[in-house]
PDB file of C-alpha atoms in Angstrom:
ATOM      1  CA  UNK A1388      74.913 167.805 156.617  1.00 58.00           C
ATOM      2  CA  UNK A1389      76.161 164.428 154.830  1.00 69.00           C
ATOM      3  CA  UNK A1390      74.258 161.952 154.658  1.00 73.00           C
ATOM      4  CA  UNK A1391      74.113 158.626 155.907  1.00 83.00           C
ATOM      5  CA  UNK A1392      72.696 156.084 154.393  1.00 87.00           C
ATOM      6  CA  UNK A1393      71.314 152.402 155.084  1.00 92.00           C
ATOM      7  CA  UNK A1394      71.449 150.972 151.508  1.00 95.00           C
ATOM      8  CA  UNK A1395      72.338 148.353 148.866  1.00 98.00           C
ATOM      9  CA  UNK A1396      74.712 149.386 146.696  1.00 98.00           C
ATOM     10  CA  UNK A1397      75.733 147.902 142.965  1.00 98.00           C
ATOM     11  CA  UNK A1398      78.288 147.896 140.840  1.00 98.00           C
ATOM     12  CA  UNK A1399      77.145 146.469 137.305  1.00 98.00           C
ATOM     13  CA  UNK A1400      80.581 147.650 135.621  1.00 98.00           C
ATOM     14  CA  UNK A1401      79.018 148.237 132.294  1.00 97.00           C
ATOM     15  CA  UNK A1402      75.984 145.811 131.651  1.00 98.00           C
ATOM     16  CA  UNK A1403      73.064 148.350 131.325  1.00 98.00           C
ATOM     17  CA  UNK A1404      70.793 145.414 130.697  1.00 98.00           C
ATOM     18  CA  UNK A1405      71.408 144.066 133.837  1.00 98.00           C
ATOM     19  CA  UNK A1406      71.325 147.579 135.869  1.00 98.00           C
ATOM     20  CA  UNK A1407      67.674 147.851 133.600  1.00 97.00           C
ATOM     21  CA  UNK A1408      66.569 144.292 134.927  1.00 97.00           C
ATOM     22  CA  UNK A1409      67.635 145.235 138.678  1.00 98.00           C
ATOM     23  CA  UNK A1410      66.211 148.414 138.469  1.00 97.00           C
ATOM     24  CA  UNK A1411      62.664 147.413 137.688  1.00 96.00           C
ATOM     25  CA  UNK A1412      62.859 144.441 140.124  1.00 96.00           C
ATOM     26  CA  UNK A1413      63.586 147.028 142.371  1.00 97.00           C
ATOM     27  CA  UNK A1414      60.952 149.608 141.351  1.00 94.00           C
ATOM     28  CA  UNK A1415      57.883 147.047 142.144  1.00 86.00           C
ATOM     29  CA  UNK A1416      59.031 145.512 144.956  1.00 95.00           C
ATOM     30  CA  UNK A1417      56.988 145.377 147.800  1.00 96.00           C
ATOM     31  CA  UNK A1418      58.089 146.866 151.728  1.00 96.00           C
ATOM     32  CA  UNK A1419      60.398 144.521 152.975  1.00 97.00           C
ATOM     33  CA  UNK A1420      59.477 143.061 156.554  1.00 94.00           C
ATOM     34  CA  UNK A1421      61.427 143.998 159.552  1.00 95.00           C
ATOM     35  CA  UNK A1422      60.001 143.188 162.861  1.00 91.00           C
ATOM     36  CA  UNK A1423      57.138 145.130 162.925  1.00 92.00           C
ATOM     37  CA  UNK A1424      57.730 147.363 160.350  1.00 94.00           C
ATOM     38  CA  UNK A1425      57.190 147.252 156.691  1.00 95.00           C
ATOM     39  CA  UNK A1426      59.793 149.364 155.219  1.00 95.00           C
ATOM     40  CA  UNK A1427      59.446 150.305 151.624  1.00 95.00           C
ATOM     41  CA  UNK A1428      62.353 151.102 148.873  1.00 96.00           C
ATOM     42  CA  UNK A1429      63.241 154.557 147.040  1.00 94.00           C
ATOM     43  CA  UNK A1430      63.141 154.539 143.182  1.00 94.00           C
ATOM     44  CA  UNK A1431      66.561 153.155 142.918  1.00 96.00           C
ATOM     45  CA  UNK A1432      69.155 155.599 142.064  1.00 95.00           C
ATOM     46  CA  UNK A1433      71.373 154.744 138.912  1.00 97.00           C
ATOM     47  CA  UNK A1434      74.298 156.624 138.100  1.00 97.00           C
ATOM     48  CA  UNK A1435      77.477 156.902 136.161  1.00 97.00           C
ATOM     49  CA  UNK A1436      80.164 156.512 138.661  1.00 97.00           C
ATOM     50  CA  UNK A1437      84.182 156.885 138.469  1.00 96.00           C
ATOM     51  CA  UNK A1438      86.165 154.515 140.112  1.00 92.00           C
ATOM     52  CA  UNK A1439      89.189 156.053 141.870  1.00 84.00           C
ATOM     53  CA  UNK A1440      91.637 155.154 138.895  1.00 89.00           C
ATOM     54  CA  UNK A1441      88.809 157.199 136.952  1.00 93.00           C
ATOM     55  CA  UNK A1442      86.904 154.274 135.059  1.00 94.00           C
ATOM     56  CA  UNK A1443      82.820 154.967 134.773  1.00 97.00           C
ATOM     57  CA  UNK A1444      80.918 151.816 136.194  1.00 98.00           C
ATOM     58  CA  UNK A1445      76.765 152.023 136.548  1.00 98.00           C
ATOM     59  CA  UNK A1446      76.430 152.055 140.605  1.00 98.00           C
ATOM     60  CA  UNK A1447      72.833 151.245 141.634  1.00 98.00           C
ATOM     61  CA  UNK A1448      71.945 152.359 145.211  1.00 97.00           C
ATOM     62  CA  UNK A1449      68.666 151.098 147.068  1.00 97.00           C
ATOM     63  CA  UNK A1450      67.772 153.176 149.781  1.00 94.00           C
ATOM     64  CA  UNK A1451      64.979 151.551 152.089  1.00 96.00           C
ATOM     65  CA  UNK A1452      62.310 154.754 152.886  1.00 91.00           C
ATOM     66  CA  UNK A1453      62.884 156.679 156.701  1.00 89.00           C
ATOM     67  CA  UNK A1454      66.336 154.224 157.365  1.00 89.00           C
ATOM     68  CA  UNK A1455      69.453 156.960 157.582  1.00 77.00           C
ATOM     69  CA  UNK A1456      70.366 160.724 158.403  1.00 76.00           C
ATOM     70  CA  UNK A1457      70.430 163.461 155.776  1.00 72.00           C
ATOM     71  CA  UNK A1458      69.277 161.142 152.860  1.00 76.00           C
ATOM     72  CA  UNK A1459      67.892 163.494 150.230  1.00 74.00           C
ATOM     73  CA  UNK A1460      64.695 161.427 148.972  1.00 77.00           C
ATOM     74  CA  UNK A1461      63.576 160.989 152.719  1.00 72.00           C
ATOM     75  CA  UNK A1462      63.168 164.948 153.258  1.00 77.00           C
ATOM     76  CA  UNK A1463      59.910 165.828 155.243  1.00 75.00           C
ATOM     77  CA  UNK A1464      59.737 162.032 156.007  1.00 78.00           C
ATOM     78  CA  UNK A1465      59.983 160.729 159.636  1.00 80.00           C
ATOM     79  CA  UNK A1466      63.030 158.387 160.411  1.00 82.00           C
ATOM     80  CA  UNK A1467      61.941 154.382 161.427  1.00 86.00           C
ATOM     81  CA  UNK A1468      64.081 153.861 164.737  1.00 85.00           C
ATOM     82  CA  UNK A1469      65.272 150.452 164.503  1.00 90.00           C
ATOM     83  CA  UNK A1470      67.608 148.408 166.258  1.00 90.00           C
ATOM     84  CA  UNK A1471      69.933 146.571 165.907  1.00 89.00           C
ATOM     85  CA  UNK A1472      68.716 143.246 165.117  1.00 92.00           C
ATOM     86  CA  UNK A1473      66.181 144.950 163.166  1.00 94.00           C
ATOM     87  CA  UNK A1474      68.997 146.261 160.675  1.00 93.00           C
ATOM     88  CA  UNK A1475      70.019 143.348 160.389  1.00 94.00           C
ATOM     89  CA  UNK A1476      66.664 142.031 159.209  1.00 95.00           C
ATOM     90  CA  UNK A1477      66.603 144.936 156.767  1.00 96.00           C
ATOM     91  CA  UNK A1478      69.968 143.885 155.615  1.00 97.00           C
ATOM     92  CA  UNK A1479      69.514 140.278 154.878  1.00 97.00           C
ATOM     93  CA  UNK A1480      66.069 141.754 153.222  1.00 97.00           C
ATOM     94  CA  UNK A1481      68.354 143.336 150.694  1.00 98.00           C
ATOM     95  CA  UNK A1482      70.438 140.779 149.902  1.00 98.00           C
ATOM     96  CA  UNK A1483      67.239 138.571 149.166  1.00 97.00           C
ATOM     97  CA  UNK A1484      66.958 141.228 146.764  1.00 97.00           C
ATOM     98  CA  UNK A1485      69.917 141.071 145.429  1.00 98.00           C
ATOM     99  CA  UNK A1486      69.903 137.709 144.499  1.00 97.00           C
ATOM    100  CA  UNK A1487      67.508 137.662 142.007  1.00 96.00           C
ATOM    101  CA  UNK A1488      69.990 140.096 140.345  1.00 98.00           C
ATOM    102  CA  UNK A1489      72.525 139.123 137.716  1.00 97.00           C
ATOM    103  CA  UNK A1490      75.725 140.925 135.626  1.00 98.00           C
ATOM    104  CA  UNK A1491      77.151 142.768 138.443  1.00 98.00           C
ATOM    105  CA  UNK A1492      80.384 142.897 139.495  1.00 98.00           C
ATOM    106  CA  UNK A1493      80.195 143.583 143.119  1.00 98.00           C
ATOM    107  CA  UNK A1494      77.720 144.861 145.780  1.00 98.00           C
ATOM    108  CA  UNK A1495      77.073 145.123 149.946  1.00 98.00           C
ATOM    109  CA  UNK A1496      74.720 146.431 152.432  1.00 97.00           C
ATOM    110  CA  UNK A1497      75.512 148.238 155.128  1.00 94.00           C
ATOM    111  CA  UNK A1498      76.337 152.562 155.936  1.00 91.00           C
ATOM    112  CA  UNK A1499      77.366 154.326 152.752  1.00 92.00           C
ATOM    113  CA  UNK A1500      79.227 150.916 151.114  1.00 93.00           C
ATOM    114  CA  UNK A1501      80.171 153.068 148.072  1.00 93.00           C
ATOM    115  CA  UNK A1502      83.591 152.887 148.177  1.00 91.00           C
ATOM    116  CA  UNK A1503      83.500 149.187 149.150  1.00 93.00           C
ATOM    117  CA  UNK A1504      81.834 148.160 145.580  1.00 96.00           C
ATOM    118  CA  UNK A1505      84.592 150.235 143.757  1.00 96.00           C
ATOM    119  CA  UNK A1506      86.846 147.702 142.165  1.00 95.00           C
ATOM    120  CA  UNK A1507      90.250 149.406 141.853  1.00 93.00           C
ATOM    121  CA  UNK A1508      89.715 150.912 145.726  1.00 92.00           C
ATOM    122  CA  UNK A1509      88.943 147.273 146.998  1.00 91.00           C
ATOM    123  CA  UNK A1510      92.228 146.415 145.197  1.00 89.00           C
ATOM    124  CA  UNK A1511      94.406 149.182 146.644  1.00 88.00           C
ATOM    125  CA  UNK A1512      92.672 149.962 149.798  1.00 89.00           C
ATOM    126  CA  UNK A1513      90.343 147.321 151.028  1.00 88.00           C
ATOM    127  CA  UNK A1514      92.487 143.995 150.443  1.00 83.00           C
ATOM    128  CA  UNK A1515      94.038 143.450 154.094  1.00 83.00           C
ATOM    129  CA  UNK A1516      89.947 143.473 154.717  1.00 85.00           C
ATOM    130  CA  UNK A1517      89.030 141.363 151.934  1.00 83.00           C
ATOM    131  CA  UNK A1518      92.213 138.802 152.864  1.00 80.00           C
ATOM    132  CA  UNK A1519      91.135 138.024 156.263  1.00 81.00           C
ATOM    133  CA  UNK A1520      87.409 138.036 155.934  1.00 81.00           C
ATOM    134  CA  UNK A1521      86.681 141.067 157.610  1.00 86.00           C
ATOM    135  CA  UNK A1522      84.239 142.783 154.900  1.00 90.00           C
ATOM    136  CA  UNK A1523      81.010 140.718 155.779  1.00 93.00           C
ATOM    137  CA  UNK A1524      78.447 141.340 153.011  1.00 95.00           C
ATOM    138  CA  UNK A1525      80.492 141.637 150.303  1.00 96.00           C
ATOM    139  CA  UNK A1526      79.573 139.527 147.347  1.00 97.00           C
ATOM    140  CA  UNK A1527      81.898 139.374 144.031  1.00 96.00           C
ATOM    141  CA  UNK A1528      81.045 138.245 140.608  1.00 96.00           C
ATOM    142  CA  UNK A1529      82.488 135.021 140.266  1.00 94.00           C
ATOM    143  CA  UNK A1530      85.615 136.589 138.238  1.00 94.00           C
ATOM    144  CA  UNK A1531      86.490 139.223 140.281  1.00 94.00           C
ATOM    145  CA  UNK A1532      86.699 137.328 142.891  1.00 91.00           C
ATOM    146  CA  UNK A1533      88.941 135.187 140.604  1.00 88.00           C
ATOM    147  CA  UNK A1534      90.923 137.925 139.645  1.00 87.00           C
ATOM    148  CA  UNK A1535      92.025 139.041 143.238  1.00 83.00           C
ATOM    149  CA  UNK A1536      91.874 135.221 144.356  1.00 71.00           C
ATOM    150  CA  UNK A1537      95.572 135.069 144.691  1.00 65.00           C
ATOM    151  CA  UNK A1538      95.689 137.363 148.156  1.00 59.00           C
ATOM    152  CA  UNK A1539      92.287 136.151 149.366  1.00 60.00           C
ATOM    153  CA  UNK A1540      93.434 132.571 150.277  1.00 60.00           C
ATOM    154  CA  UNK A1541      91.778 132.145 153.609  1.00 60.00           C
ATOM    155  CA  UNK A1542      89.120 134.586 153.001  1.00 72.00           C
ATOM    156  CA  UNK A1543      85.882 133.325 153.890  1.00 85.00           C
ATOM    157  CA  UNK A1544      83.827 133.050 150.831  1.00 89.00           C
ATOM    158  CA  UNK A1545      81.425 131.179 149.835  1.00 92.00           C
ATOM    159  CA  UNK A1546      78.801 130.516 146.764  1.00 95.00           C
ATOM    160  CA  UNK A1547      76.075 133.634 147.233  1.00 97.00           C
ATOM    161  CA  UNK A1548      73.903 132.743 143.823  1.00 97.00           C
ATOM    162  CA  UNK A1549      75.059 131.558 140.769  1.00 96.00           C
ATOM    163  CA  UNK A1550      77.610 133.741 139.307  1.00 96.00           C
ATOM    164  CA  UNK A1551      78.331 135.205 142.458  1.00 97.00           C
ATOM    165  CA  UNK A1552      80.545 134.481 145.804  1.00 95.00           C
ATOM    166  CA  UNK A1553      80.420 136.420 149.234  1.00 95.00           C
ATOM    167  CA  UNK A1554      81.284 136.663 152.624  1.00 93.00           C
ATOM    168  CA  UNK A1555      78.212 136.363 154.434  1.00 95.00           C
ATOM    169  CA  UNK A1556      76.367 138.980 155.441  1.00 95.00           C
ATOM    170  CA  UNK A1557      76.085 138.858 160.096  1.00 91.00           C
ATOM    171  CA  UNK A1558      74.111 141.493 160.243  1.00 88.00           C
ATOM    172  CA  UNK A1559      74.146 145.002 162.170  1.00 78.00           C
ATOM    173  CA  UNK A1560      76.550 145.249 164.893  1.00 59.00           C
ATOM    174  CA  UNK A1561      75.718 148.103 167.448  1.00 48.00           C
ATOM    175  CA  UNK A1562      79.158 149.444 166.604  1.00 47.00           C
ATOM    176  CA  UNK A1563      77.868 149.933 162.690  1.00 57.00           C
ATOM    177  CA  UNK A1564      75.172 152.018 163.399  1.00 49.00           C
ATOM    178  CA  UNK A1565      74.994 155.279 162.805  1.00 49.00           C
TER     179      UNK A1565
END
């Protein structure tokens, strides 16, 4: 079975201090309110990734408890149906995390955004996207998004926190879930 997964994911290139500080923001944080739920966080996971040109970033994933299918740490747990509008509450509940985050490069909510916090695969595979605004969520250290400013003219950013642009986040569309 693969698993699907709700989640924040982060790409802090290679700033361990900052994956440290993100991680224990993370670690006591308290359930996040959606609707009538209170849905708590995982233990982040932080890993050693490769990028697909085979560079190692630190990837930090946040994986809100009983929200997904097949998600490892939520074995023997029961799944929190939610709706819609209610992931896009949890979303927008992760992104309030995320900005009290700093030194990463790039990072977005939604279904298994792995590959969508990758910087060499959003430069060869996700820049149509990026270029027309159609990766809501996404949110860019100020000089990456520098760095592949020249084809996003048009785009759809704007200022996230400081340090950081995005396009923002709409929430859940019934389309996006899984």
């Amino acid at each position: 079975m693969v698993a699907i997964a709700f989640e924040l994911v982060v790409n802090f290139g290679a700033n361990h201090d900052a994956a440290e500080r993100a991680r224990a923001a993370v670690s006591g944080h308290p359930p996040l309110h959606v609707g009538d739920h209170r849905i708590p966080l995982h233990e982040p996971l932080l890993m050693t990734a490769r990028s697909s040109s085979g560079r190692e970033f630190l990837e930090m994933s946040v994986l809100p408890v009983g929200v997904g299918s097949g998600v490892a740490p939520d074995r023997g747990r029961r799944s929190i149906p939610l709706t819609g509008e209610e992931f896009g509450l949890l979303g927008h509940g992760l992104y309030g995390l995320l900005r009290r985050f700093t030194g990463y490069r790039a990072a977005q909510v939604g279904w298994n955004p792995e590959d969508r916090v990758d910087l060499d695969e959003l430069r060869s595979d996700w820049m149509a996207e990026l270029a027309t605004g159609r990766m809501p969520g996404l949110t860019l250290a100020d000089d990456v998004h520098r760095d592949l400013h020249r084809d996003l003219h048009g785009s759809g950013f704007t200022r996230f926190a400081p340090g950081h642009v995005w396009i923002p986040y709409r929430g859940e569309q019934p389309s996006d879930l899984a």
